[in-house]
């Protein structure tokens, strides 16, 4: 078993390698003057099970291309099998045609990764579970929910909790968290009048005097969560806490969070935005390296990954 790190999230890759007591594969990944990606693997990997760690986060296209070229280099270097560890799977939100004459880019990206030569995918909180079916190779989709539940119980230690889904698409995830912390749920009826804009229409469920825990897979511009927190406060919520797996945090998102009614936002390190988050007083990062490395170990040993979540 060997771990090759792409350049999108070196911090997480190093942490994963540390947990596995391995050194990262010796490689050079660089860009030519015109932006083309070049990779050279500087050690023998013939016959090895290789895990290549690369989130396809911003810059999504560069990071995706780097992942594809890494897989190609591994395949041509006679790796026994290649697992693409994609903690944050970019393009996942383009998983269906919402309006006519658009692409299903998540499917295209899945084809690219498979055709490059990956034998297996390991990801975390895929935006939509059905993306697993876009691949004709095995996909292990890990969940941050148990880690969030533990944080709520050990760190927040609050009474009168309610889990809130920021939109209808997130209800399953919210139910999973509520089961683990024994709370009821509320659902926000969110509309998107235009891409990147969100509006709260209604809140289903009573949040009055409750400590609200919003859970979502992605925070991008921050609009969804900031508007949700505002609407919950207007309905009499006590404090609003937010748990998000993937901190995309585009544009002024961190600033918006700071100025919002959110008491605390807890996220993970699937995307390395630590520089942006470093300035924030409200955002806390939990590392998923222990969970991801344990899953990698189980894949390498052909033991159960799902039992990680029992
Ligand atoms: C959408 O369905 C996702 O789960 C997130 O709610 C969304 O991507 C967040 O985007 P933003 O932060 O830009 O509102």
mmCIF file of N, CA, C and O in Angstrom, residues 13-71:
data_model
loop_
_atom_site.group_PDB
_atom_site.id
_atom_site.type_symbol
_atom_site.label_atom_id
_atom_site.label_comp_id
_atom_site.label_asym_id
_atom_site.label_seq_id
_atom_site.Cartn_x
_atom_site.Cartn_y
_atom_site.Cartn_z
ATOM 1 N N UNK A 13 -3.188 15.060 2.900
ATOM 2 C CA UNK A 13 -2.452 13.872 2.428
ATOM 3 C C UNK A 13 -1.344 13.498 3.415
ATOM 4 O O UNK A 13 -1.138 12.315 3.722
ATOM 5 N N UNK A 14 -0.634 14.514 3.896
ATOM 6 C CA UNK A 14 0.467 14.244 4.849
ATOM 7 C C UNK A 14 -0.101 13.648 6.131
ATOM 8 O O UNK A 14 0.487 12.743 6.725
ATOM 9 N N UNK A 15 -1.240 14.180 6.577
ATOM 10 C CA UNK A 15 -1.873 13.702 7.809
ATOM 11 C C UNK A 15 -2.325 12.241 7.636
ATOM 12 O O UNK A 15 -2.162 11.422 8.537
ATOM 13 N N UNK A 16 -2.888 11.948 6.450
ATOM 14 C CA UNK A 16 -3.324 10.567 6.159
ATOM 15 C C UNK A 16 -2.104 9.630 6.185
ATOM 16 O O UNK A 16 -2.134 8.571 6.811
ATOM 17 N N UNK A 17 -1.026 10.050 5.520
ATOM 18 C CA UNK A 17 0.189 9.213 5.479
ATOM 19 C C UNK A 17 0.727 8.993 6.895
ATOM 20 O O UNK A 17 1.151 7.881 7.243
ATOM 21 N N UNK A 18 0.651 10.044 7.716
ATOM 22 C CA UNK A 18 1.138 9.941 9.100
ATOM 23 C C UNK A 18 0.316 8.897 9.878
ATOM 24 O O UNK A 18 0.871 8.060 10.591
ATOM 25 N N UNK A 19 -0.998 8.970 9.704
ATOM 26 C CA UNK A 19 -1.883 8.013 10.396
ATOM 27 C C UNK A 19 -1.567 6.584 9.960
ATOM 28 O O UNK A 19 -1.685 5.655 10.744
ATOM 29 N N UNK A 20 -1.190 6.432 8.685
ATOM 30 C CA UNK A 20 -0.909 5.091 8.152
ATOM 31 C C UNK A 20 0.536 4.671 8.372
ATOM 32 O O UNK A 20 0.949 3.584 7.967
ATOM 33 N N UNK A 21 1.298 5.566 8.987
ATOM 34 C CA UNK A 21 2.734 5.343 9.230
ATOM 35 C C UNK A 21 3.463 5.033 7.912
ATOM 36 O O UNK A 21 4.280 4.111 7.803
ATOM 37 N N UNK A 22 3.135 5.827 6.893
ATOM 38 C CA UNK A 22 3.758 5.666 5.577
ATOM 39 C C UNK A 22 4.378 6.989 5.155
ATOM 40 O O UNK A 22 3.975 8.054 5.639
ATOM 41 N N UNK A 23 5.330 6.887 4.207
ATOM 42 C CA UNK A 23 5.851 8.107 3.577
ATOM 43 C C UNK A 23 5.077 8.298 2.285
ATOM 44 O O UNK A 23 4.730 7.303 1.622
ATOM 45 N N UNK A 24 4.824 9.534 1.900
ATOM 46 C CA UNK A 24 4.163 9.766 0.621
ATOM 47 C C UNK A 24 5.081 9.301 -0.501
ATOM 48 O O UNK A 24 6.316 9.389 -0.377
ATOM 49 N N UNK A 25 4.491 8.814 -1.588
ATOM 50 C CA UNK A 25 5.286 8.388 -2.752
ATOM 51 C C UNK A 25 6.116 9.573 -3.242
ATOM 52 O O UNK A 25 5.612 10.695 -3.355
ATOM 53 N N UNK A 26 7.370 9.311 -3.512
ATOM 54 C CA UNK A 26 8.273 10.351 -3.981
ATOM 55 C C UNK A 26 7.903 10.719 -5.433
ATOM 56 O O UNK A 26 7.993 9.870 -6.327
ATOM 57 N N UNK A 27 7.455 11.934 -5.625
ATOM 58 C CA UNK A 27 7.019 12.339 -6.975
ATOM 59 C C UNK A 27 7.272 13.826 -7.194
ATOM 60 O O UNK A 27 7.451 14.573 -6.238
ATOM 61 N N UNK A 28 7.288 14.199 -8.463
ATOM 62 C CA UNK A 28 7.328 15.634 -8.814
ATOM 63 C C UNK A 28 6.063 15.926 -9.583
ATOM 64 O O UNK A 28 5.788 15.274 -10.595
ATOM 65 N N UNK A 29 5.300 16.890 -9.094
ATOM 66 C CA UNK A 29 4.131 17.334 -9.863
ATOM 67 C C UNK A 29 4.362 18.803 -10.144
ATOM 68 O O UNK A 29 4.533 19.595 -9.221
ATOM 69 N N UNK A 30 4.420 19.148 -11.416
ATOM 70 C CA UNK A 30 4.640 20.559 -11.705
ATOM 71 C C UNK A 30 3.830 21.011 -12.914
ATOM 72 O O UNK A 30 3.154 20.197 -13.557
ATOM 73 N N UNK A 31 3.887 22.278 -13.191
ATOM 74 C CA UNK A 31 3.187 22.840 -14.344
ATOM 75 C C UNK A 31 4.226 23.335 -15.346
ATOM 76 O O UNK A 31 5.217 23.975 -14.957
ATOM 77 N N UNK A 32 3.988 23.060 -16.625
ATOM 78 C CA UNK A 32 4.822 23.681 -17.652
ATOM 79 C C UNK A 32 4.408 25.150 -17.763
ATOM 80 O O UNK A 32 3.369 25.565 -17.226
ATOM 81 N N UNK A 33 5.215 25.903 -18.488
ATOM 82 C CA UNK A 33 4.969 27.352 -18.584
ATOM 83 C C UNK A 33 3.573 27.661 -19.130
ATOM 84 O O UNK A 33 2.963 28.669 -18.780
ATOM 85 N N UNK A 34 3.052 26.770 -19.972
ATOM 86 C CA UNK A 34 1.721 27.026 -20.542
ATOM 87 C C UNK A 34 0.592 26.478 -19.684
ATOM 88 O O UNK A 34 -0.565 26.476 -20.088
ATOM 89 N N UNK A 35 0.918 25.941 -18.491
ATOM 90 C CA UNK A 35 -0.112 25.470 -17.564
ATOM 91 C C UNK A 35 -0.337 23.969 -17.605
ATOM 92 O O UNK A 35 -1.045 23.429 -16.754
ATOM 93 N N UNK A 36 0.265 23.267 -18.572
ATOM 94 C CA UNK A 36 0.085 21.809 -18.624
ATOM 95 C C UNK A 36 0.643 21.156 -17.367
ATOM 96 O O UNK A 36 1.668 21.591 -16.833
ATOM 97 N N UNK A 37 -0.042 20.082 -16.921
ATOM 98 C CA UNK A 37 0.397 19.371 -15.716
ATOM 99 C C UNK A 37 1.421 18.302 -16.112
ATOM 100 O O UNK A 37 1.240 17.612 -17.118
ATOM 101 N N UNK A 38 2.475 18.171 -15.297
ATOM 102 C CA UNK A 38 3.489 17.146 -15.543
ATOM 103 C C UNK A 38 3.747 16.401 -14.245
ATOM 104 O O UNK A 38 3.893 17.019 -13.191
ATOM 105 N N UNK A 39 3.736 15.086 -14.304
ATOM 106 C CA UNK A 39 4.042 14.302 -13.100
ATOM 107 C C UNK A 39 5.092 13.246 -13.390
ATOM 108 O O UNK A 39 5.073 12.625 -14.457
ATOM 109 N N UNK A 40 5.974 13.076 -12.425
ATOM 110 C CA UNK A 40 7.017 12.061 -12.530
ATOM 111 C C UNK A 40 7.056 11.323 -11.203
ATOM 112 O O UNK A 40 7.114 11.965 -10.141
ATOM 113 N N UNK A 41 6.963 9.995 -11.247
ATOM 114 C CA UNK A 41 7.025 9.199 -10.008
ATOM 115 C C UNK A 41 8.450 8.691 -9.858
ATOM 116 O O UNK A 41 8.980 8.044 -10.764
ATOM 117 N N UNK A 42 9.033 9.030 -8.709
ATOM 118 C CA UNK A 42 10.474 8.773 -8.560
ATOM 119 C C UNK A 42 10.812 7.503 -7.783
ATOM 120 O O UNK A 42 11.898 7.391 -7.235
ATOM 121 N N UNK A 43 9.851 6.584 -7.654
ATOM 122 C CA UNK A 43 10.181 5.321 -6.994
ATOM 123 C C UNK A 43 9.398 4.193 -7.663
ATOM 124 O O UNK A 43 8.373 4.459 -8.322
ATOM 125 N N UNK A 44 9.855 2.984 -7.457
ATOM 126 C CA UNK A 44 9.183 1.834 -8.078
ATOM 127 C C UNK A 44 7.842 1.588 -7.382
ATOM 128 O O UNK A 44 7.788 1.488 -6.153
ATOM 129 N N UNK A 45 6.778 1.479 -8.178
ATOM 130 C CA UNK A 45 5.467 1.187 -7.581
ATOM 131 C C UNK A 45 4.848 -0.054 -8.223
ATOM 132 O O UNK A 45 3.672 -0.344 -8.019
ATOM 133 N N UNK A 46 5.629 -0.774 -9.005
ATOM 134 C CA UNK A 46 5.132 -1.968 -9.710
ATOM 135 C C UNK A 46 4.509 -2.940 -8.707
ATOM 136 O O UNK A 46 5.108 -3.266 -7.686
ATOM 137 N N UNK A 47 3.283 -3.331 -8.991
ATOM 138 C CA UNK A 47 2.624 -4.336 -8.154
ATOM 139 C C UNK A 47 2.058 -3.799 -6.842
ATOM 140 O O UNK A 47 1.543 -4.572 -6.047
ATOM 141 N N UNK A 48 2.136 -2.496 -6.626
ATOM 142 C CA UNK A 48 1.609 -1.932 -5.372
ATOM 143 C C UNK A 48 0.150 -1.481 -5.499
ATOM 144 O O UNK A 48 -0.300 -1.119 -6.575
ATOM 145 N N UNK A 49 -0.552 -1.503 -4.351
ATOM 146 C CA UNK A 49 -1.879 -0.884 -4.293
ATOM 147 C C UNK A 49 -1.647 0.587 -3.990
ATOM 148 O O UNK A 49 -1.105 0.929 -2.933
ATOM 149 N N UNK A 50 -2.056 1.442 -4.920
ATOM 150 C CA UNK A 50 -1.757 2.867 -4.757
ATOM 151 C C UNK A 50 -3.033 3.657 -4.498
ATOM 152 O O UNK A 50 -4.047 3.475 -5.183
ATOM 153 N N UNK A 51 -2.945 4.541 -3.517
ATOM 154 C CA UNK A 51 -4.040 5.462 -3.208
ATOM 155 C C UNK A 51 -3.566 6.857 -3.594
ATOM 156 O O UNK A 51 -2.566 7.333 -3.045
ATOM 157 N N UNK A 52 -4.259 7.475 -4.543
ATOM 158 C CA UNK A 52 -3.881 8.838 -4.916
ATOM 159 C C UNK A 52 -4.900 9.802 -4.310
ATOM 160 O O UNK A 52 -6.101 9.671 -4.534
ATOM 161 N N UNK A 53 -4.398 10.721 -3.475
ATOM 162 C CA UNK A 53 -5.290 11.621 -2.724
ATOM 163 C C UNK A 53 -5.346 12.974 -3.426
ATOM 164 O O UNK A 53 -4.318 13.662 -3.558
ATOM 165 N N UNK A 54 -6.523 13.347 -3.879
ATOM 166 C CA UNK A 54 -6.668 14.631 -4.573
ATOM 167 C C UNK A 54 -8.123 15.083 -4.520
ATOM 168 O O UNK A 54 -9.017 14.423 -5.070
ATOM 169 N N UNK A 55 -8.380 16.209 -3.854
ATOM 170 C CA UNK A 55 -9.716 16.803 -3.899
ATOM 171 C C UNK A 55 -9.829 17.614 -5.179
ATOM 172 O O UNK A 55 -8.895 18.346 -5.538
ATOM 173 N N UNK A 56 -10.966 17.519 -5.854
ATOM 174 C CA UNK A 56 -11.115 18.298 -7.089
ATOM 175 C C UNK A 56 -11.800 19.627 -6.749
ATOM 176 O O UNK A 56 -12.836 19.982 -7.293
ATOM 177 N N UNK A 57 -11.170 20.316 -5.833
ATOM 178 C CA UNK A 57 -11.674 21.613 -5.357
ATOM 179 C C UNK A 57 -11.070 22.731 -6.216
ATOM 180 O O UNK A 57 -10.271 22.457 -7.119
ATOM 181 N N UNK A 58 -11.412 23.956 -5.909
ATOM 182 C CA UNK A 58 -10.918 25.126 -6.644
ATOM 183 C C UNK A 58 -9.375 25.190 -6.629
ATOM 184 O O UNK A 58 -8.800 25.088 -5.549
ATOM 185 N N UNK A 59 -8.711 25.317 -7.764
ATOM 186 C CA UNK A 59 -9.190 25.368 -9.148
ATOM 187 C C UNK A 59 -9.595 23.972 -9.639
ATOM 188 O O UNK A 59 -8.717 23.122 -9.880
ATOM 189 N N UNK A 60 -10.908 23.775 -9.773
ATOM 190 C CA UNK A 60 -11.468 22.441 -10.009
ATOM 191 C C UNK A 60 -10.885 21.779 -11.253
ATOM 192 O O UNK A 60 -10.548 20.583 -11.231
ATOM 193 N N UNK A 61 -10.752 22.539 -12.327
ATOM 194 C CA UNK A 61 -10.316 21.916 -13.591
ATOM 195 C C UNK A 61 -8.850 21.502 -13.532
ATOM 196 O O UNK A 61 -8.477 20.418 -13.986
ATOM 197 N N UNK A 62 -8.016 22.346 -12.943
ATOM 198 C CA UNK A 62 -6.600 22.015 -12.789
ATOM 199 C C UNK A 62 -6.432 20.797 -11.888
ATOM 200 O O UNK A 62 -5.645 19.894 -12.184
ATOM 201 N N UNK A 63 -7.174 20.789 -10.782
ATOM 202 C CA UNK A 63 -7.031 19.683 -9.829
ATOM 203 C C UNK A 63 -7.562 18.379 -10.411
ATOM 204 O O UNK A 63 -7.007 17.304 -10.160
ATOM 205 N N UNK A 64 -8.624 18.484 -11.190
ATOM 206 C CA UNK A 64 -9.163 17.288 -11.836
ATOM 207 C C UNK A 64 -8.153 16.743 -12.847
ATOM 208 O O UNK A 64 -7.845 15.543 -12.873
ATOM 209 N N UNK A 65 -7.613 17.628 -13.662
ATOM 210 C CA UNK A 65 -6.645 17.214 -14.689
ATOM 211 C C UNK A 65 -5.422 16.577 -14.018
ATOM 212 O O UNK A 65 -4.898 15.556 -14.498
ATOM 213 N N UNK A 66 -5.004 17.160 -12.904
ATOM 214 C CA UNK A 66 -3.852 16.608 -12.183
ATOM 215 C C UNK A 66 -4.164 15.191 -11.697
ATOM 216 O O UNK A 66 -3.325 14.297 -11.802
ATOM 217 N N UNK A 67 -5.393 15.004 -11.191
ATOM 218 C CA UNK A 67 -5.795 13.667 -10.733
ATOM 219 C C UNK A 67 -5.744 12.671 -11.894
ATOM 220 O O UNK A 67 -5.202 11.564 -11.769
ATOM 221 N N UNK A 68 -6.285 13.077 -13.036
ATOM 222 C CA UNK A 68 -6.309 12.176 -14.207
ATOM 223 C C UNK A 68 -4.900 11.810 -14.648
ATOM 224 O O UNK A 68 -4.599 10.644 -14.940
ATOM 225 N N UNK A 69 -4.020 12.801 -14.649
ATOM 226 C CA UNK A 69 -2.642 12.550 -15.105
ATOM 227 C C UNK A 69 -1.886 11.687 -14.084
ATOM 228 O O UNK A 69 -1.109 10.809 -14.458
ATOM 229 N N UNK A 70 -2.161 11.891 -12.798
ATOM 230 C CA UNK A 70 -1.549 11.033 -11.763
ATOM 231 C C UNK A 70 -1.977 9.587 -11.982
ATOM 232 O O UNK A 70 -1.151 8.659 -11.947
ATOM 233 N N UNK A 71 -3.286 9.386 -12.220
ATOM 234 C CA UNK A 71 -3.796 8.013 -12.407
ATOM 235 C C UNK A 71 -3.143 7.389 -13.637
ATOM 236 O O UNK A 71 -2.709 6.229 -13.619
#
